[in-house]
Short mmCIF file of C-alpha atoms and ligand atoms in Angstrom, two decimals:
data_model
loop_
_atom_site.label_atom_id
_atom_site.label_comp_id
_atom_site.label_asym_id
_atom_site.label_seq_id
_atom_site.Cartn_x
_atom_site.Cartn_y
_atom_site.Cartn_z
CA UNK A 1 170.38 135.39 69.64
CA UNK A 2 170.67 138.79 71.02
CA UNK A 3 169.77 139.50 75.07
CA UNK A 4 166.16 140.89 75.21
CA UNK A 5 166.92 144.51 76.40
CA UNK A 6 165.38 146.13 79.75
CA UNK A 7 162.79 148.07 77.80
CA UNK A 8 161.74 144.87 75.90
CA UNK A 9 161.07 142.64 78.92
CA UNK A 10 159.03 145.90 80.00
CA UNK A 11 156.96 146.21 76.95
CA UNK A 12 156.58 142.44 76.92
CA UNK A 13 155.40 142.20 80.77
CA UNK A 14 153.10 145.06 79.95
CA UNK A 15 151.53 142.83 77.21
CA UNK A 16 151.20 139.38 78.92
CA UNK A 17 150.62 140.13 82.67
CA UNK A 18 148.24 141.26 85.19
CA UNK A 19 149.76 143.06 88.24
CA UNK A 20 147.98 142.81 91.41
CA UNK A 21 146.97 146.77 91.97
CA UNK A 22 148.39 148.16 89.07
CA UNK A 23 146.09 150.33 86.39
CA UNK A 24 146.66 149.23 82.75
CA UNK A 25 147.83 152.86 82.20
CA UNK A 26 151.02 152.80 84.64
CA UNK A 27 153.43 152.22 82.32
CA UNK A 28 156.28 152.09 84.41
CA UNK A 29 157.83 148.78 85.28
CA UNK A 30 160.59 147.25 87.37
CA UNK A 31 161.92 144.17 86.19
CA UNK A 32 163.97 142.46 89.22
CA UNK A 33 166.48 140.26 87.53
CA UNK A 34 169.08 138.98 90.63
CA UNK A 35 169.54 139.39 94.44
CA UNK A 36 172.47 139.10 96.87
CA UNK A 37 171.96 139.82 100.37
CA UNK A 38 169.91 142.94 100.64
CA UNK A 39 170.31 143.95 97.53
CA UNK A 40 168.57 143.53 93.87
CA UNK A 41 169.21 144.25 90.87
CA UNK A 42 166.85 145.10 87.60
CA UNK A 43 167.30 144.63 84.16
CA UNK A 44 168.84 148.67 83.09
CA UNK A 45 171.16 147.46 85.68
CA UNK A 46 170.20 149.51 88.32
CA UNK A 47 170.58 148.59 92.37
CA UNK A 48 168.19 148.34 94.93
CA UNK A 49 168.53 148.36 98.73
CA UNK A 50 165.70 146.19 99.47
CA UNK A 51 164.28 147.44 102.84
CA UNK A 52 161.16 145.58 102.32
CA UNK A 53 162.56 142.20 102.42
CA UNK A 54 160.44 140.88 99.27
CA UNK A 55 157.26 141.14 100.69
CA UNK A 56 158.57 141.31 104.28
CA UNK A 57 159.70 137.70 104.04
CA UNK A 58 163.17 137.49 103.00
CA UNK A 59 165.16 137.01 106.40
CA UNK A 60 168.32 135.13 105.47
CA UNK A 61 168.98 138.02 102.64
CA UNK A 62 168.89 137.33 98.72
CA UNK A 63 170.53 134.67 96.81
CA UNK A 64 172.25 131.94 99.45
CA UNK A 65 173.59 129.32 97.88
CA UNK A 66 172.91 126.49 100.60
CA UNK A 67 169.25 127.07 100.01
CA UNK A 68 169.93 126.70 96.18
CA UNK A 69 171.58 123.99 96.96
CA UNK A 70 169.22 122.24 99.25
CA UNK A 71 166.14 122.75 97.03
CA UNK A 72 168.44 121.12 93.83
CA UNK A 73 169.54 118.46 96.49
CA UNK A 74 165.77 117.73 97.05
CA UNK A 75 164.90 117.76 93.45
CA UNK A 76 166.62 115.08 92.36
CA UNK A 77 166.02 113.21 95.03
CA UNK A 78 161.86 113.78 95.48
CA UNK A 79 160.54 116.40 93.48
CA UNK A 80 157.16 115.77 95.10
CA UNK A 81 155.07 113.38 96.72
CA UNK A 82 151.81 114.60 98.82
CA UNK A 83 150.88 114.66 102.69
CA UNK A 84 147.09 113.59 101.57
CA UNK A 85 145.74 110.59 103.47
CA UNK A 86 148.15 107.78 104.83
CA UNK A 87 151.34 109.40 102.40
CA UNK A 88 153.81 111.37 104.10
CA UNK A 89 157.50 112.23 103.73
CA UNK A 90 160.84 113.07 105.67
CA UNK A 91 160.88 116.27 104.49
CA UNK A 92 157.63 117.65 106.36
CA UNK A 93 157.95 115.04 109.44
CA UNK A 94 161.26 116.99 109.94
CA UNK A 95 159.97 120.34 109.53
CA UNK A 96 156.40 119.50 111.17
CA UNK A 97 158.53 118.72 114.51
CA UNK A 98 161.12 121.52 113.96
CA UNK A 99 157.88 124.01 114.13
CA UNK A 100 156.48 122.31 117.36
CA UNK A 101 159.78 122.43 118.65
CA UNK A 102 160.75 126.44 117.81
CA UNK A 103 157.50 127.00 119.46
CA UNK A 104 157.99 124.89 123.16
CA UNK A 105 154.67 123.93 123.52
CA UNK A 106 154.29 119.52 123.09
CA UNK A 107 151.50 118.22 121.15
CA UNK A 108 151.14 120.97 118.73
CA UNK A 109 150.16 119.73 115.25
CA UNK A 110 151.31 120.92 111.08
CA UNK A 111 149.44 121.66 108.65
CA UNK A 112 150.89 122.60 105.40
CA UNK A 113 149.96 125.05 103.12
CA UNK A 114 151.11 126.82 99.90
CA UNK A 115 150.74 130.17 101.50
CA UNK A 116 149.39 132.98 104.02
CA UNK A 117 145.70 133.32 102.50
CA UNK A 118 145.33 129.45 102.52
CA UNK A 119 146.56 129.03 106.08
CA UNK A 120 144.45 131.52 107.24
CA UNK A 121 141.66 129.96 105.29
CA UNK A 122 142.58 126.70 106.68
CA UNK A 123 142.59 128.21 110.29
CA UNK A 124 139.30 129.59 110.19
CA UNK A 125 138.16 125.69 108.34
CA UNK A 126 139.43 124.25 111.79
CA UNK A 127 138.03 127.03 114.29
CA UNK A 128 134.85 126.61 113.10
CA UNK A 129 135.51 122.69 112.54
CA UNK A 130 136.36 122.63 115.77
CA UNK A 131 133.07 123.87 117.89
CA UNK A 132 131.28 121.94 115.21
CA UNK A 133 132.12 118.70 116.01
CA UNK A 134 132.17 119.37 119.92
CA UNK A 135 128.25 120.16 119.30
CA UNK A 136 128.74 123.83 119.49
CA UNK A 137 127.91 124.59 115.46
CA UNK A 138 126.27 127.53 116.27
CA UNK A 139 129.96 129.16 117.31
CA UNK A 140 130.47 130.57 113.32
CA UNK A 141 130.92 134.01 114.03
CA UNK A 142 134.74 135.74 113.00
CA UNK A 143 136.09 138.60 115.01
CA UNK A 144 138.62 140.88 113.38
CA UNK A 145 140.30 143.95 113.76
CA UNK A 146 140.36 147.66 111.58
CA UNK A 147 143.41 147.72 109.98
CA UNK A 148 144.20 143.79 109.55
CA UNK A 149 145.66 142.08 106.64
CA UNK A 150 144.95 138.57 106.39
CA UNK A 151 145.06 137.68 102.48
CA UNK A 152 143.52 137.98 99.46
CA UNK A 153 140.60 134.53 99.20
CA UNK A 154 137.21 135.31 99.84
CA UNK A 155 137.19 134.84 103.67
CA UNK A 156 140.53 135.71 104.44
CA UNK A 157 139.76 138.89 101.88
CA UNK A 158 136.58 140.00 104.00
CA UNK A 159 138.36 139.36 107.88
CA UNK A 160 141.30 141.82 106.09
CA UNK A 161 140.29 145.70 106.68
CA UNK A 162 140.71 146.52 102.56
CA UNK A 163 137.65 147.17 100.97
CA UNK A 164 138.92 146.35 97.49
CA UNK A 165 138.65 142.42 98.40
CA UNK A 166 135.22 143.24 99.06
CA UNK A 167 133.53 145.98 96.99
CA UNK A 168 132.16 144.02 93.95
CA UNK A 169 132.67 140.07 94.29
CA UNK A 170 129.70 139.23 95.00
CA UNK A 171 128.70 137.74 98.50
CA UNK A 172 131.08 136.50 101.23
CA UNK A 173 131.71 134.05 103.91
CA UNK A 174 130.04 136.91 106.25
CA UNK A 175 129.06 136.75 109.90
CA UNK A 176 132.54 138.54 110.82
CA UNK A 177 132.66 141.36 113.31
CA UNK A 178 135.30 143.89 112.81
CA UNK A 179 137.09 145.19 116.12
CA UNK A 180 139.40 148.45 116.35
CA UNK A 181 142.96 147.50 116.65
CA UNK A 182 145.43 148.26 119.29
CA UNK A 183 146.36 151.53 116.91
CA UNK A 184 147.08 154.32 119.93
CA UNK A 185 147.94 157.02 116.96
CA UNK A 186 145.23 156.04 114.97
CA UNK A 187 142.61 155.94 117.88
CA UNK A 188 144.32 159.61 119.52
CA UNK A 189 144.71 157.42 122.77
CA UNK A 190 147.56 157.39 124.82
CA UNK A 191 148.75 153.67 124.97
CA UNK A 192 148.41 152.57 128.63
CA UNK A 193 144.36 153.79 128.19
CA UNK A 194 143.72 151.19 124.98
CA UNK A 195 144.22 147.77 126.16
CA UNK A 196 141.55 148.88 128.66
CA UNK A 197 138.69 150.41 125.99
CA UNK A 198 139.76 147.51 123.85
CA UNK A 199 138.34 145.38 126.04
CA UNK A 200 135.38 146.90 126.80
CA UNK A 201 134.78 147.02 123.05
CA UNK A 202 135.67 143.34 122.72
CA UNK A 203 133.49 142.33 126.01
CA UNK A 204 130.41 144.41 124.35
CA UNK A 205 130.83 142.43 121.19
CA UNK A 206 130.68 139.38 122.55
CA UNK A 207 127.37 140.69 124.67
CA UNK A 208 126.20 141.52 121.69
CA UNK A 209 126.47 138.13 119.60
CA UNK A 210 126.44 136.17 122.01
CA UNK A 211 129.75 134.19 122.91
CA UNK A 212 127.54 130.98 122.05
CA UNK A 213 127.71 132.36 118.32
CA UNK A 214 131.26 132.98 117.91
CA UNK A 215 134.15 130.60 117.01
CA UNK A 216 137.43 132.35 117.17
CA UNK A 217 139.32 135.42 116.96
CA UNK A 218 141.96 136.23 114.57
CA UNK A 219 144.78 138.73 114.79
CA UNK A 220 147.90 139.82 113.82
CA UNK A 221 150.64 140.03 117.02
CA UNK A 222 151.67 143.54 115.05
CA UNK A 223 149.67 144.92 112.40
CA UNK A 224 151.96 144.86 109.30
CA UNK A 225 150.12 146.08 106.38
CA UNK A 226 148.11 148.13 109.00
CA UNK A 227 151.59 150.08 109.76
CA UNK A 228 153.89 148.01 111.72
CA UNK A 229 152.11 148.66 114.70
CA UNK A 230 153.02 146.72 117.89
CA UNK A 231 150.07 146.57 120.91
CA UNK A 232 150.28 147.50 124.16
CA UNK A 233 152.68 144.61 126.73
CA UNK A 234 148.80 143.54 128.08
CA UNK A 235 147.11 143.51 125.07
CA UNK A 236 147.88 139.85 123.73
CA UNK A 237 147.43 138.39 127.58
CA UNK A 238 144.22 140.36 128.32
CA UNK A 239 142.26 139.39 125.31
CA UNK A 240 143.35 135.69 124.94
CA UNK A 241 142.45 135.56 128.69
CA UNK A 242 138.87 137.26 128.21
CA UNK A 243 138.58 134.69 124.66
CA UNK A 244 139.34 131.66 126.92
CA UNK A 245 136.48 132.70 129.72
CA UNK A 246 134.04 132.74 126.65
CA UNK A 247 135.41 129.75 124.84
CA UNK A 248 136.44 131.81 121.87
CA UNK A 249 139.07 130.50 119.81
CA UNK A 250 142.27 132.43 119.28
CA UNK A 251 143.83 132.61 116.01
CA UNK A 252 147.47 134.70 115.66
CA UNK A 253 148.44 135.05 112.06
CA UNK A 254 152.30 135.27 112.54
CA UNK A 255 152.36 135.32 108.62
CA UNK A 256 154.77 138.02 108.59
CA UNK A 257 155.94 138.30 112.74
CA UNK A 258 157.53 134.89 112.82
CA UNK A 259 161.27 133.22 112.16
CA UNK A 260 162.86 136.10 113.67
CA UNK A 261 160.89 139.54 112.49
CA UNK A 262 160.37 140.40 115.95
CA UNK A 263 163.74 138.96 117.50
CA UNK A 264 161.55 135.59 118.44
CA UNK A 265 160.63 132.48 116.29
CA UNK A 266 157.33 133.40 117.33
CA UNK A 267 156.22 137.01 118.08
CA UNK A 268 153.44 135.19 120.66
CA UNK A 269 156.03 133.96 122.87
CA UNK A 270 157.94 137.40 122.92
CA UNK A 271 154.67 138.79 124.17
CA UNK A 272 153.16 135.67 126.31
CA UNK A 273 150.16 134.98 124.45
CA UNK A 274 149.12 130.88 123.88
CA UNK A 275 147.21 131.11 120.48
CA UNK A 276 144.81 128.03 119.73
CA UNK A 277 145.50 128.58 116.02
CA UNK A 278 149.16 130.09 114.56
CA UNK A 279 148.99 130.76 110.87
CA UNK A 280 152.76 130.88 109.54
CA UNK A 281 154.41 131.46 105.62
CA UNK A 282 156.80 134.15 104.49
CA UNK A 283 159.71 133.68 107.04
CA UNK A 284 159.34 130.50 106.93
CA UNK A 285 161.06 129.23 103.57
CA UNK A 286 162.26 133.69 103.46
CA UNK A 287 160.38 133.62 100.10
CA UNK A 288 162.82 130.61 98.23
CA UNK A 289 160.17 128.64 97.64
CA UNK A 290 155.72 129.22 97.99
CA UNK A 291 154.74 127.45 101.28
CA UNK A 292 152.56 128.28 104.74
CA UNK A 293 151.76 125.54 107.85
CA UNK A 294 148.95 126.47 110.47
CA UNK A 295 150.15 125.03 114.18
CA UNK A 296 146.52 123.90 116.39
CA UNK A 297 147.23 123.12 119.71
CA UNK A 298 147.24 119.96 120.97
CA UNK A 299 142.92 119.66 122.20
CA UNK A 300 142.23 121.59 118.41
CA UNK A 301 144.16 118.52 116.57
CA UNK A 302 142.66 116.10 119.02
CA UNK A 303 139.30 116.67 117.62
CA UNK A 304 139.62 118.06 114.18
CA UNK A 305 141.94 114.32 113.29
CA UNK A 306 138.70 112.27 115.18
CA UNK A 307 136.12 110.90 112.71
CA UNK A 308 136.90 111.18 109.05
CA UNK A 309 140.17 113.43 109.34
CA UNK A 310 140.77 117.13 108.98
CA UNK A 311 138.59 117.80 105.08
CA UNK A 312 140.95 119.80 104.05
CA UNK A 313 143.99 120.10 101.66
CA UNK A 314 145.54 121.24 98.73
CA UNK A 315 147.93 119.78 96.14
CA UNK A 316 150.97 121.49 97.33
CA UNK A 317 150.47 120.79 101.03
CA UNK A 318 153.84 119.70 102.73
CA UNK A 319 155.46 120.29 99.62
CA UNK A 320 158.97 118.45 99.86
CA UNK A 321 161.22 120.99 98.10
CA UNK A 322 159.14 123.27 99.69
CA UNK A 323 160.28 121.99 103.42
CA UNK A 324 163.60 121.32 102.48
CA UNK A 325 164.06 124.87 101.76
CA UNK A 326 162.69 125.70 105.02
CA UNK A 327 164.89 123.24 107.18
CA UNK A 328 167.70 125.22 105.24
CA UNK A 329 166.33 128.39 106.01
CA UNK A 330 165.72 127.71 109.35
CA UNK A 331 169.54 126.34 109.97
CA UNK A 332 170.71 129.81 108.62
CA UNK A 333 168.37 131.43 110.65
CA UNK A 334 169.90 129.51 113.76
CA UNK A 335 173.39 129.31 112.84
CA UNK A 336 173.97 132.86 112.16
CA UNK A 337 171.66 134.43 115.15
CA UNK A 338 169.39 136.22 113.45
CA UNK A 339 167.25 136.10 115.65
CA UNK A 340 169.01 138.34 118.19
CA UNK A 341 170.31 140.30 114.47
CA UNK A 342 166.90 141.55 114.18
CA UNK A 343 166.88 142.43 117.40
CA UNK A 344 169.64 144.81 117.07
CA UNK A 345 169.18 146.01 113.68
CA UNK A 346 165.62 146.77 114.49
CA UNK A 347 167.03 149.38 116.94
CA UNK A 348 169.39 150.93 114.93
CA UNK A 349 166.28 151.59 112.47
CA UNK A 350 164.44 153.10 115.11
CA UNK A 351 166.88 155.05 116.66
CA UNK A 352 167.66 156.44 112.63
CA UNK A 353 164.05 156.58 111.48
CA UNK A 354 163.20 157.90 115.13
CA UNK A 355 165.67 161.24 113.67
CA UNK A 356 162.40 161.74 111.20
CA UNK A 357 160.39 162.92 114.13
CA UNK A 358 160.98 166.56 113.43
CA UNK A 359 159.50 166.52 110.20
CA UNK A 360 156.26 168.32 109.79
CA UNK A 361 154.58 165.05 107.49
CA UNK A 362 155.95 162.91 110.39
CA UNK A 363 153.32 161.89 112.47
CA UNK A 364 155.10 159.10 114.43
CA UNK A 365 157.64 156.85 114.00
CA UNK A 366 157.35 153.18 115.20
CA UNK A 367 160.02 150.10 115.40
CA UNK A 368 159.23 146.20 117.27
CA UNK A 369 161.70 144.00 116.48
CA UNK A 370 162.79 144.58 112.21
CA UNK A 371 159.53 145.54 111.67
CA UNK A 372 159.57 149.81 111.76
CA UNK A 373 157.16 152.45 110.11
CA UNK A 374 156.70 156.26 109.56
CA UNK A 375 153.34 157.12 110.01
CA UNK A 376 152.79 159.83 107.28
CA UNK A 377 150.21 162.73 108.46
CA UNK A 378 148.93 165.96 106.47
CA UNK A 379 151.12 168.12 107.91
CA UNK A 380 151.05 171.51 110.02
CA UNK A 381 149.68 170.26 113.16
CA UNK A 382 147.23 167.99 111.30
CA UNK A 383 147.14 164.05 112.35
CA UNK A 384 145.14 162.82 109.67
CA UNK A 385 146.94 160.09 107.32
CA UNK A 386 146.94 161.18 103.25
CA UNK A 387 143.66 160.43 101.80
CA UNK A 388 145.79 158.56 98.83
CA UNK A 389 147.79 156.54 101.52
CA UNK A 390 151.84 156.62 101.19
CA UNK A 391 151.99 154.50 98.10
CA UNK A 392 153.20 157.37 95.44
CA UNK A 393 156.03 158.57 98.50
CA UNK A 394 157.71 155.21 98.53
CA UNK A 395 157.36 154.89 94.49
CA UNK A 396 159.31 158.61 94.99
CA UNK A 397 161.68 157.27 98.03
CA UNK A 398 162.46 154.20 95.08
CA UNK A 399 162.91 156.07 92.10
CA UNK A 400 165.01 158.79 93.77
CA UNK A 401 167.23 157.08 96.60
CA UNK A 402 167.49 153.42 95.43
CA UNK A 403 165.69 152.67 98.55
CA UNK A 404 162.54 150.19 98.65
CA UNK A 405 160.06 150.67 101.39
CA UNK A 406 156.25 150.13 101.41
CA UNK A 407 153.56 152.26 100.64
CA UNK A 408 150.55 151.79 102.88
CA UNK A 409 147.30 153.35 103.55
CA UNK A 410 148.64 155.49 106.65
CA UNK A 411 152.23 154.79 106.85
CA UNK A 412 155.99 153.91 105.04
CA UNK A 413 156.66 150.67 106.10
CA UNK A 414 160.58 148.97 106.34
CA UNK A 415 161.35 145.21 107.00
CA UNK A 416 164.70 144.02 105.76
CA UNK A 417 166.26 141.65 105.98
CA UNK A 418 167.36 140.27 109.15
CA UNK A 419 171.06 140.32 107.66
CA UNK A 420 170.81 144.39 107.08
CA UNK A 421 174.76 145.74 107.90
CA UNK A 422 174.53 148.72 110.20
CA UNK A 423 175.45 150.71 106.52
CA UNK A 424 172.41 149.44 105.01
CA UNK A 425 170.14 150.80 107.80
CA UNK A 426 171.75 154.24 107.73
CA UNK A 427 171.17 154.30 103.76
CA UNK A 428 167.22 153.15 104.25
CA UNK A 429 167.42 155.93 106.37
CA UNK A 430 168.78 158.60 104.63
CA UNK A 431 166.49 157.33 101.56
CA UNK A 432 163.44 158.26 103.21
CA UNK A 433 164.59 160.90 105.18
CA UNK A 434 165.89 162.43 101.57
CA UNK A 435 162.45 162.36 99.83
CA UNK A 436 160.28 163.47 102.77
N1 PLP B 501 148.56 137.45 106.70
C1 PLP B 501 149.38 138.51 106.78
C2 PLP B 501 149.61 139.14 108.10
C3 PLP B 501 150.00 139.02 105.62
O1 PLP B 501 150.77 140.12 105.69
C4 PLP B 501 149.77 138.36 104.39
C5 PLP B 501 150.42 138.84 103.16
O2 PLP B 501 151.11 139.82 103.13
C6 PLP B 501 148.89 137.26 104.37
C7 PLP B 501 148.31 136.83 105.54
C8 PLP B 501 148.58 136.58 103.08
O3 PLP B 501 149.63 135.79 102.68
P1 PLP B 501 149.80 135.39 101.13
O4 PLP B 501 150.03 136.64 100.38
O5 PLP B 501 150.98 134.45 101.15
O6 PLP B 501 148.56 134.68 100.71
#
């Protein structure tokens, strides 16, 4: 039988699929067909640099073998069993204690899940859980932050700052309270002045609701859909210390800033925050396999495992092939240093990207750890972002250069993978730098 061509698998994709955020009159199609390292190949043949990491989760670089090798290993020997009720397995003991462990805090507790929007789903579950069954069930309310991505389910859709998950599904989860985010550009504040209003805007909310109403905050340590946007150093320590006077909960989703993004295994120890709540995927298996874990603290597991148990779970929880491919990922991760890799290669980025600065739709440029943007502004003195976001530029900066970055609504976003060579980063570079 002959090989289905390139422009066959695109006319058949364009019959049998739905793409998240793609009109039915795109035509255009990219069918990814292998990886190695940081690069991927389609089916004309044609090679990408992948400066986007997948979806900003591939860390240990495309197509490693030991992870093959460990999820075949795994396979034959327990495809699957479940963590529901009194079943467990080696497989997510190991990992379960590997995650407490990475962190440094004892008494920490796993959860599995298949993925970002069902940890933070589950997170929000045990916040509110949580006050409930201490007598506090009035504590329901969400706080949230402009700019936030948190997933695509109906809560973790309406705490996310994209009105798409919202606009025409019907009714929500509600009773969520959006916050501005520590965004200096965005705001037109100078940095050391927005920690401070931030709190005054947090401190009025609260005022407002009443901190007897609300059960947690949620937040990403740096805004990644938002436009790679690090805080402040006293951001993170100021607000979980004002959440902790009012009993608020803290919840960091580390979805994407985690295993190594930001040069830590957890971005909330680089920047000395104790969340109540971590919500963790991506990094964690670097995209070889669908799977998430939320970490509660100690006094959270303490009460939500009293009475009946936690109520909730999912058929894939603790997936075994799933955590064998994350102990593998994890002892690449480890082995080859990539945490202090990121480190490094995040400055070379900046200091390259940083080179943009000059350019007239260059608004700023921004780089923590391997997570760097290029905030995209109108141009001739003019700060505002496009009104059509910088999706079409990095389609352009893709077609053109080779090069994938992200589109977003305000900036070009680049996370590769923590293995980038320094000649990689120079060519992301020079991609963007050739189309703007
Ligand atoms: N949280 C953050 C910060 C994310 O960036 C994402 C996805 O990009 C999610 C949650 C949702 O994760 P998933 O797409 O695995 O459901």
């Amino acid at each position: 039988m002959d090989e289905p061509t390139a422009q066959n698998w695109e006319e058949r994709d364009r019959s049998h699929l739905i793409h998240p955020f793609l009109p039915a009159d795109r035509k255009d199609r990219v069918v990814i067909v292998s990886g190695e390292g940081c690069r991927l190949t389609d089916a004309r043949g044609r090679s990408y640099l992948d400066a986007t990491a997948g979806m900003w989760l591939c860390q240990v670089g495309h197509g490693r073998r030991e992870i093959a090798e460990a999820a075949a290993d795994q396979l034959r020997r327990l495809e699957y069993s479940t963590v529901f009720w009194d079943f467990t397995h080696d497989r997510a003991i190991a990992l379960a204690e590997r995650l407490v462990r990475l962190g440094g805090v004892p008494g920490r507790r796993v959860l599995f899940t298949g993925g970002g929007s069902e940890g933070v789903e589950v997170a929000l579950r045990m916040a509110r859980g949580y006050h409930h069954r201490r007598g506090a069930a009035d504590r329901t309310w969400i706080l949230t932050r402009s700019a936030a991505y948190h997933g695509a389910g109906y809560a973790s859709g309406e705490l996310s700052d994209f009105p798409a998950y919202t606009t025409g599904f019907g009714p929500h989860p509600g009773q969520v309270h959006r916050l501005s985010a520590p965004y200096p550009y965005a705001l037109g504040q100078p940095p050391e002045r927005v920690t401070d209003l931030l709190l005054q805007e947090l401190e009025a909310a609260i005022a407002e609701i009443g901190a007897h109403r609300i059960a947690a905050l949620i937040g990403e340590p740096v805004l990644a859909l938002g436009g790679m946007v690090a805080p402040p150093p006293d951001y993170w320590p100021r607000v979980a210390q004002a959440l902790r006077r009012h009993g608020i909960l803290l919840i960091l989703d580390e979805v994407v800033t985690a295993f190594g993004r930001t040069g830590a295994w957890y971005a909330a120890d680089r920047m000395g925050v104790r969340p109540d709540l971590t919500v963790l995927s991506k990094g964690l298996t670097s995209g070889y396999f669908p799977l998430g874990a939320v970490l509660a603290d100690e006094a959270i597991a303490g009460v939500l495992d009293s009475h009946e148990g936690f109520p909730a779970g999912h058929t894939y929880s603790g997936h075994p092939t799933g955590c064998a491919v994350a102990l593998a990922n994890l002892d690449i991760i480890e082995r080859e240093g990539l945490l202090a890799a990121a480190d490094r290669a995040g400055a070379l980025l900046g200091e390259g990207l940083g080179g943009l600065r000059e350019l007239p739709r260059v608004g700023e440029v921004r780089q923590y750890g391997l997570m760097a943007a290029v905030e995209i502004v109108q141009g001739h003195g003019r700060r505002e972002p496009l009104p059509e976001g910088t999706y079409a530029l990095a389609d352009r900066i893709r077609d053109r250069t080779g090069v994938l970055v992200r589109g977003g609504p305000r900036a070009l976003t680049l996370a590769p993978p923590l293995v980038i060579s320094d000649a990689e980063v120079a060519e992301a570079v020079a991609g963007v730098r050739e189309v703007l």
